[in-house]
Amino acid sequence: MILQREKICAIISDNSIISSAICENTTCQIDVVSSDYESFIDSKNKLDLLILDKDIYPHKLPLHRINCLINLTDQKFSDSEIRIAKPLKLYDLLGIIASNMREEYFFCCINHEWIYHERRARFISASREISLTDKENALVARLLSDKNFSAKKDSLKTSLWNYHQDSESTTVDTHLYKLKQKLPAGMVEIRQSECLFKFEKVVF
């Protein structure tokens, strides 16, 4: 399995003054894209932060792979985008960027296809969206937090479902099998004493 950890930030802009001002006043690396933005986006499994300062075709933007979209244009791309009108207040924009960089919930690309968005409790692909319950979302986050992407059933029983240690494990199994049925085939494996994720590649 391939495991990568990186926060990817970019700005699509033809205005070198704005892009330079942003890059020079942030501590994170921001890729500046002025042309061939489609190839750039296609080359990334996910974008943690994308700043749009250029009119582009909305259908060219894979919104499910973008965690935070900051829109400086007059176009509308998403209901969840952050709109900042011009004249631009750089201080406000830098604050949003810094806040996004501090966020610690999971936003990761799994097996090149699926985005897991912990804050939205969703698995999302280009053609499908899977909603998770609060407990299922907590379970996914718990498994992703483990270096082996696994957890003992007894531990889940007490920490996630608040069952007594002596209670039947079949109740926990029921929750696990429901999650397994929801997610893409082969992603969840349930064993006698533990459950685990099976991935080819994860990009955090």
mmCIF file of C-alpha atoms in Angstrom:
data_model
loop_
_atom_site.group_PDB
_atom_site.id
_atom_site.type_symbol
_atom_site.label_atom_id
_atom_site.label_comp_id
_atom_site.label_asym_id
_atom_site.label_seq_id
_atom_site.Cartn_x
_atom_site.Cartn_y
_atom_site.Cartn_z
ATOM 1 C CA MET A 1 0.000 0.000 0.000
ATOM 2 C CA ILE A 2 1.201 3.541 -0.819
ATOM 3 C CA LEU A 3 0.711 6.163 1.901
ATOM 4 C CA GLN A 4 1.269 9.878 1.249
ATOM 5 C CA ARG A 5 0.721 12.807 3.580
ATOM 6 C CA GLU A 6 0.557 16.244 2.040
ATOM 7 C CA LYS A 7 -1.657 19.313 2.026
ATOM 8 C CA ILE A 8 -2.036 20.606 -1.497
ATOM 9 C CA CYS A 9 -2.870 24.269 -2.051
ATOM 10 C CA ALA A 10 -3.105 26.139 -5.329
ATOM 11 C CA ILE A 11 -4.260 29.365 -6.933
ATOM 12 C CA ILE A 12 -5.513 29.607 -10.504
ATOM 13 C CA SER A 13 -4.853 33.168 -11.606
ATOM 14 C CA ASP A 14 -3.490 35.339 -14.406
ATOM 15 C CA ASN A 15 -2.840 38.149 -11.930
ATOM 16 C CA SER A 16 0.766 37.866 -10.763
ATOM 17 C CA ILE A 17 0.292 40.676 -8.239
ATOM 18 C CA ILE A 18 -2.438 38.802 -6.335
ATOM 19 C CA SER A 19 -0.747 35.408 -6.565
ATOM 20 C CA SER A 20 2.614 36.806 -5.450
ATOM 21 C CA ALA A 21 1.051 38.668 -2.518
ATOM 22 C CA ILE A 22 -0.646 35.470 -1.335
ATOM 23 C CA CYS A 23 2.421 33.236 -1.742
ATOM 24 C CA GLU A 24 4.767 35.710 -0.047
ATOM 25 C CA ASN A 25 2.548 36.050 3.024
ATOM 26 C CA THR A 26 1.722 32.407 3.778
ATOM 27 C CA THR A 27 3.825 29.696 5.365
ATOM 28 C CA CYS A 28 2.322 26.892 3.279
ATOM 29 C CA GLN A 29 3.393 26.063 -0.240
ATOM 30 C CA ILE A 30 0.920 27.298 -2.847
ATOM 31 C CA ASP A 31 1.160 26.227 -6.473
ATOM 32 C CA VAL A 32 0.455 29.075 -8.893
ATOM 33 C CA VAL A 33 -1.321 27.972 -12.073
ATOM 34 C CA SER A 34 -1.941 30.477 -14.863
ATOM 35 C CA SER A 35 -2.464 28.128 -17.813
ATOM 36 C CA ASP A 36 -3.368 24.495 -18.427
ATOM 37 C CA TYR A 37 -5.201 24.343 -15.114
ATOM 38 C CA GLU A 38 -7.060 21.218 -16.231
ATOM 39 C CA SER A 39 -3.847 19.206 -16.442
ATOM 40 C CA PHE A 40 -2.749 20.538 -13.058
ATOM 41 C CA ILE A 41 -6.002 19.553 -11.365
ATOM 42 C CA ASP A 42 -6.039 16.153 -13.085
ATOM 43 C CA SER A 43 -2.540 15.475 -11.746
ATOM 44 C CA LYS A 44 -3.682 15.895 -8.126
ATOM 45 C CA ASN A 45 -5.581 13.276 -6.144
ATOM 46 C CA LYS A 46 -7.173 16.040 -4.074
ATOM 47 C CA LEU A 47 -6.855 19.756 -3.363
ATOM 48 C CA ASP A 48 -7.067 20.887 0.242
ATOM 49 C CA LEU A 49 -7.332 24.524 -0.803
ATOM 50 C CA LEU A 50 -8.015 26.066 -4.193
ATOM 51 C CA ILE A 51 -8.170 29.809 -4.810
ATOM 52 C CA LEU A 52 -9.910 30.779 -8.040
ATOM 53 C CA ASP A 53 -8.985 34.132 -9.550
ATOM 54 C CA LYS A 54 -9.768 33.258 -13.137
ATOM 55 C CA ASP A 55 -12.973 32.541 -15.037
ATOM 56 C CA ILE A 56 -13.044 28.877 -15.978
ATOM 57 C CA TYR A 57 -15.699 26.442 -17.141
ATOM 58 C CA PRO A 58 -17.564 25.197 -14.030
ATOM 59 C CA HIS A 59 -17.808 21.640 -15.374
ATOM 60 C CA LYS A 60 -14.001 21.528 -15.555
ATOM 61 C CA LEU A 61 -13.777 21.740 -11.774
ATOM 62 C CA PRO A 62 -13.959 18.409 -9.861
ATOM 63 C CA LEU A 63 -15.626 19.865 -6.773
ATOM 64 C CA HIS A 64 -15.658 16.555 -4.877
ATOM 65 C CA ARG A 65 -11.837 16.630 -4.799
ATOM 66 C CA ILE A 66 -11.614 20.160 -3.388
ATOM 67 C CA ASN A 67 -11.860 20.657 0.358
ATOM 68 C CA CYS A 68 -11.920 24.460 0.537
ATOM 69 C CA LEU A 69 -12.740 26.566 -2.526
ATOM 70 C CA ILE A 70 -12.060 30.307 -2.263
ATOM 71 C CA ASN A 71 -13.690 32.130 -5.152
ATOM 72 C CA LEU A 72 -12.447 35.587 -6.147
ATOM 73 C CA THR A 73 -14.415 35.664 -9.421
ATOM 74 C CA ASP A 74 -17.981 36.663 -10.277
ATOM 75 C CA GLN A 75 -18.874 33.064 -11.178
ATOM 76 C CA LYS A 76 -20.500 30.656 -8.767
ATOM 77 C CA PHE A 77 -19.132 27.126 -8.599
ATOM 78 C CA SER A 78 -20.450 25.622 -5.371
ATOM 79 C CA ASP A 79 -22.862 26.332 -2.523
ATOM 80 C CA SER A 80 -20.032 25.676 -0.069
ATOM 81 C CA GLU A 81 -17.473 27.980 -1.685
ATOM 82 C CA ILE A 82 -16.085 31.009 0.140
ATOM 83 C CA ARG A 83 -16.758 34.135 -1.896
ATOM 84 C CA ILE A 84 -14.427 37.098 -1.479
ATOM 85 C CA ALA A 85 -15.336 40.198 -3.437
ATOM 86 C CA LYS A 86 -12.801 42.574 -4.927
ATOM 87 C CA PRO A 87 -11.146 44.864 -4.051
ATOM 88 C CA LEU A 88 -9.510 42.044 -2.163
ATOM 89 C CA LYS A 89 -8.671 42.349 1.539
ATOM 90 C CA LEU A 90 -5.490 40.319 1.708
ATOM 91 C CA TYR A 91 -5.625 40.008 5.493
ATOM 92 C CA ASP A 92 -9.032 38.281 5.348
ATOM 93 C CA LEU A 93 -7.878 35.874 2.645
ATOM 94 C CA LEU A 94 -4.697 34.981 4.534
ATOM 95 C CA GLY A 95 -6.785 34.282 7.639
ATOM 96 C CA ILE A 96 -8.953 31.790 5.724
ATOM 97 C CA ILE A 97 -5.878 30.070 4.313
ATOM 98 C CA ALA A 98 -4.261 29.803 7.758
ATOM 99 C CA SER A 99 -7.473 28.435 9.271
ATOM 100 C CA ASN A 100 -7.726 25.772 6.577
ATOM 101 C CA MET A 101 -4.129 24.703 7.149
ATOM 102 C CA ARG A 102 -4.816 24.220 10.873
ATOM 103 C CA GLU A 103 -7.860 21.995 10.377
ATOM 104 C CA GLU A 104 -7.140 18.437 11.443
ATOM 105 C CA TYR A 105 -10.163 16.466 10.254
ATOM 106 C CA PHE A 106 -9.569 13.918 7.522
ATOM 107 C CA PHE A 107 -9.818 14.918 3.875
ATOM 108 C CA CYS A 108 -8.063 12.205 1.919
ATOM 109 C CA CYS A 109 -8.047 10.432 -1.427
ATOM 110 C CA ILE A 110 -8.404 6.645 -1.308
ATOM 111 C CA ASN A 111 -7.458 4.319 -4.182
ATOM 112 C CA HIS A 112 -7.249 7.230 -6.661
ATOM 113 C CA GLU A 113 -11.061 7.417 -6.830
ATOM 114 C CA TRP A 114 -12.703 8.089 -3.487
ATOM 115 C CA ILE A 115 -12.523 11.172 -1.295
ATOM 116 C CA TYR A 116 -13.262 10.704 2.391
ATOM 117 C CA HIS A 117 -14.502 13.964 3.897
ATOM 118 C CA GLU A 118 -14.748 13.605 7.658
ATOM 119 C CA ARG A 119 -16.381 16.982 8.298
ATOM 120 C CA ARG A 120 -19.154 16.186 5.815
ATOM 121 C CA ALA A 121 -19.354 12.495 6.829
ATOM 122 C CA ARG A 122 -19.130 11.410 3.203
ATOM 123 C CA PHE A 123 -17.275 9.163 0.791
ATOM 124 C CA ILE A 124 -17.441 10.904 -2.583
ATOM 125 C CA SER A 125 -16.377 9.936 -6.099
ATOM 126 C CA ALA A 126 -17.016 11.570 -9.457
ATOM 127 C CA SER A 127 -20.270 9.636 -9.840
ATOM 128 C CA ARG A 128 -21.357 8.535 -6.369
ATOM 129 C CA GLU A 129 -21.782 9.825 -2.820
ATOM 130 C CA ILE A 130 -22.044 7.698 0.322
ATOM 131 C CA SER A 131 -23.424 9.275 3.487
ATOM 132 C CA LEU A 132 -22.248 8.015 6.875
ATOM 133 C CA THR A 133 -23.953 8.058 10.245
ATOM 134 C CA ASP A 134 -22.152 9.773 13.122
ATOM 135 C CA LYS A 135 -20.949 6.440 14.482
ATOM 136 C CA GLU A 136 -19.846 5.214 11.058
ATOM 137 C CA ASN A 137 -17.985 8.460 10.488
ATOM 138 C CA ALA A 138 -16.282 8.122 13.868
ATOM 139 C CA LEU A 139 -15.325 4.542 13.018
ATOM 140 C CA VAL A 140 -13.789 5.528 9.674
ATOM 141 C CA ALA A 141 -11.789 8.316 11.347
ATOM 142 C CA ARG A 142 -10.672 5.907 14.060
ATOM 143 C CA LEU A 143 -9.411 3.362 11.524
ATOM 144 C CA LEU A 144 -7.611 6.030 9.497
ATOM 145 C CA SER A 145 -5.899 7.258 12.665
ATOM 146 C CA ASP A 146 -4.269 3.873 13.217
ATOM 147 C CA LYS A 147 -0.987 3.232 11.396
ATOM 148 C CA ASN A 148 -2.320 -0.139 10.229
ATOM 149 C CA PHE A 149 -5.847 1.187 9.556
ATOM 150 C CA SER A 150 -7.237 -1.355 12.016
ATOM 151 C CA ALA A 151 -8.995 -1.517 15.392
ATOM 152 C CA LYS A 152 -9.894 -4.250 17.865
ATOM 153 C CA LYS A 153 -13.606 -4.926 18.193
ATOM 154 C CA ASP A 154 -13.434 -4.805 22.003
ATOM 155 C CA SER A 155 -11.921 -1.330 21.817
ATOM 156 C CA LEU A 156 -14.612 -0.137 19.397
ATOM 157 C CA LYS A 157 -17.299 -1.634 21.594
ATOM 158 C CA THR A 158 -16.402 0.643 24.509
ATOM 159 C CA SER A 159 -14.996 3.724 22.792
ATOM 160 C CA LEU A 160 -17.485 4.191 19.947
ATOM 161 C CA TRP A 161 -20.660 2.343 20.915
ATOM 162 C CA ASN A 162 -20.366 2.607 24.704
ATOM 163 C CA TYR A 163 -21.270 -1.028 25.189
ATOM 164 C CA HIS A 164 -20.223 -2.850 28.338
ATOM 165 C CA GLN A 165 -17.117 -4.968 27.916
ATOM 166 C CA ASP A 166 -19.123 -8.127 28.667
ATOM 167 C CA SER A 167 -21.889 -7.391 26.153
ATOM 168 C CA GLU A 168 -22.309 -9.478 23.023
ATOM 169 C CA SER A 169 -19.885 -8.674 20.205
ATOM 170 C CA THR A 170 -22.570 -9.453 17.613
ATOM 171 C CA THR A 171 -24.003 -5.954 18.060
ATOM 172 C CA VAL A 172 -20.679 -4.416 17.080
ATOM 173 C CA ASP A 173 -20.443 -6.856 14.175
ATOM 174 C CA THR A 174 -23.839 -5.640 12.972
ATOM 175 C CA HIS A 175 -22.558 -2.045 12.797
ATOM 176 C CA LEU A 176 -19.374 -3.128 11.059
ATOM 177 C CA TYR A 177 -21.182 -5.183 8.431
ATOM 178 C CA LYS A 178 -23.543 -2.301 7.692
ATOM 179 C CA LEU A 179 -20.528 -0.066 7.063
ATOM 180 C CA LYS A 180 -18.901 -2.747 4.919
ATOM 181 C CA GLN A 181 -22.032 -2.978 2.773
ATOM 182 C CA LYS A 182 -22.118 0.794 2.307
ATOM 183 C CA LEU A 183 -18.526 1.235 1.195
ATOM 184 C CA PRO A 184 -16.953 0.009 -2.071
ATOM 185 C CA ALA A 185 -16.302 -3.730 -2.292
ATOM 186 C CA GLY A 186 -13.108 -4.878 -0.635
ATOM 187 C CA MET A 187 -12.474 -1.684 1.300
ATOM 188 C CA VAL A 188 -13.459 -3.057 4.739
ATOM 189 C CA GLU A 189 -12.328 -6.413 6.110
ATOM 190 C CA ILE A 190 -13.915 -7.847 9.265
ATOM 191 C CA ARG A 191 -12.007 -10.479 11.184
ATOM 192 C CA GLN A 192 -12.769 -12.387 14.355
ATOM 193 C CA SER A 193 -11.328 -9.815 16.734
ATOM 194 C CA GLU A 194 -10.726 -6.734 14.600
ATOM 195 C CA CYS A 195 -11.740 -4.786 11.537
ATOM 196 C CA LEU A 196 -9.514 -2.955 9.100
ATOM 197 C CA PHE A 197 -9.380 -0.933 5.920
ATOM 198 C CA LYS A 198 -7.668 -2.405 2.856
ATOM 199 C CA PHE A 199 -6.345 0.285 0.520
ATOM 200 C CA GLU A 200 -4.009 0.409 -2.460
ATOM 201 C CA LYS A 201 -3.140 4.076 -1.913
ATOM 202 C CA VAL A 202 -4.092 6.828 0.520
ATOM 203 C CA VAL A 203 -3.195 10.504 0.144
ATOM 204 C CA PHE A 204 -3.891 12.534 3.292
#
